[in-house]
Amino acid sequence: MESVVPVKDKKLLEVKLGELPSWILMWDFSPSGLDGAFQRGYYWYYNKYINVKKGSISGFTMVLAGYMLFIYCLSYKELKHERLCKYH
């Protein structure tokens, strides 16, 4: 028989679709809660991709690609006017 795990302690892939709204509402949306979530994500990424014995350039490449995508999204409004157009 399986032990019953509270919805708050489940990971995203373990949450069923019906439990998703209550799982999201259990998050801490205060500034300190959001800061803690950002720190956990940063340390998870750092320990998984940057702080390894046999590291490669992949960790830095993902950060660079994310930065480039972010900047492209910010400047898309100006860039869409500079598309190549056929003038008659």
Short mmCIF file of C-alpha atoms in Angstrom, two decimals:
data_model
loop_
_atom_site.label_atom_id
_atom_site.label_comp_id
_atom_site.label_asym_id
_atom_site.label_seq_id
_atom_site.Cartn_x
_atom_site.Cartn_y
_atom_site.Cartn_z
CA MET A 1 0.00 0.00 0.00
CA GLU A 2 1.31 3.43 -0.96
CA SER A 3 1.89 6.11 1.62
CA VAL A 4 -0.17 9.24 1.08
CA VAL A 5 2.04 12.22 0.23
CA PRO A 6 0.63 15.72 0.81
CA VAL A 7 0.13 17.76 -2.35
CA LYS A 8 2.58 20.41 -1.10
CA ASP A 9 5.45 17.90 -0.93
CA LYS A 10 4.93 16.54 -4.46
CA LYS A 11 7.09 17.52 -7.42
CA LEU A 12 5.48 18.96 -10.55
CA LEU A 13 5.63 15.69 -12.47
CA GLU A 14 3.93 13.85 -9.60
CA VAL A 15 0.97 16.25 -9.36
CA LYS A 16 -2.21 15.15 -11.10
CA LEU A 17 -4.07 17.61 -13.29
CA GLY A 18 -6.93 18.01 -10.81
CA GLU A 19 -4.48 18.80 -7.99
CA LEU A 20 -2.56 21.43 -10.00
CA PRO A 21 -4.51 24.55 -8.92
CA SER A 22 -4.27 23.67 -5.23
CA TRP A 23 -0.58 22.80 -5.65
CA ILE A 24 0.14 26.21 -7.23
CA LEU A 25 -1.84 28.05 -4.54
CA MET A 26 0.35 26.44 -1.84
CA TRP A 27 3.39 28.35 -3.09
CA ASP A 28 4.70 31.26 -1.07
CA PHE A 29 4.20 34.41 -3.17
CA SER A 30 5.65 36.81 -0.62
CA PRO A 31 8.89 38.63 -1.54
CA SER A 32 10.93 36.37 0.76
CA GLY A 33 9.25 33.27 -0.70
CA LEU A 34 9.97 34.35 -4.26
CA ASP A 35 13.54 35.19 -3.28
CA GLY A 36 13.96 31.73 -1.76
CA ALA A 37 12.55 30.08 -4.90
CA PHE A 38 14.97 32.07 -7.07
CA GLN A 39 17.90 31.09 -4.83
CA ARG A 40 16.94 27.41 -4.93
CA GLY A 41 16.75 27.54 -8.73
CA TYR A 42 20.06 29.35 -9.00
CA TYR A 43 21.89 26.91 -6.71
CA TRP A 44 20.29 23.94 -8.47
CA TYR A 45 21.49 25.22 -11.86
CA TYR A 46 24.92 26.16 -10.53
CA ASN A 47 25.54 22.77 -8.91
CA LYS A 48 24.19 20.83 -11.89
CA TYR A 49 25.94 22.63 -14.75
CA ILE A 50 28.69 24.94 -13.46
CA ASN A 51 30.18 23.48 -10.27
CA VAL A 52 31.15 20.02 -11.58
CA LYS A 53 34.44 18.14 -11.77
CA LYS A 54 34.42 17.63 -15.52
CA GLY A 55 32.55 20.69 -16.68
CA SER A 56 32.02 21.87 -20.19
CA ILE A 57 30.87 25.02 -21.89
CA SER A 58 27.22 23.83 -21.91
CA GLY A 59 26.23 25.60 -18.69
CA PHE A 60 27.48 28.96 -19.90
CA THR A 61 26.05 28.34 -23.37
CA MET A 62 22.55 27.81 -21.94
CA VAL A 63 22.77 31.06 -19.98
CA LEU A 64 23.99 32.89 -23.07
CA ALA A 65 21.22 31.42 -25.23
CA GLY A 66 18.61 32.41 -22.65
CA TYR A 67 20.02 35.93 -22.50
CA MET A 68 19.97 36.24 -26.29
CA LEU A 69 16.37 35.01 -26.45
CA PHE A 70 15.35 37.47 -23.73
CA ILE A 71 16.97 40.41 -25.54
CA TYR A 72 15.41 39.33 -28.85
CA CYS A 73 11.96 39.24 -27.24
CA LEU A 74 12.50 42.71 -25.80
CA SER A 75 13.57 44.18 -29.14
CA TYR A 76 11.15 42.25 -31.38
CA LYS A 77 8.82 45.22 -31.73
CA GLU A 78 11.58 47.28 -33.34
CA LEU A 79 13.04 44.37 -35.33
CA LYS A 80 9.80 43.38 -37.04
CA HIS A 81 9.79 46.70 -38.92
CA GLU A 82 13.21 45.94 -40.43
CA ARG A 83 12.20 42.76 -42.23
CA LEU A 84 13.20 42.41 -45.84
CA CYS A 85 10.32 43.66 -47.94
CA LYS A 86 9.85 43.60 -51.67
CA TYR A 87 9.23 47.12 -52.89
CA HIS A 88 7.39 47.67 -56.14
#
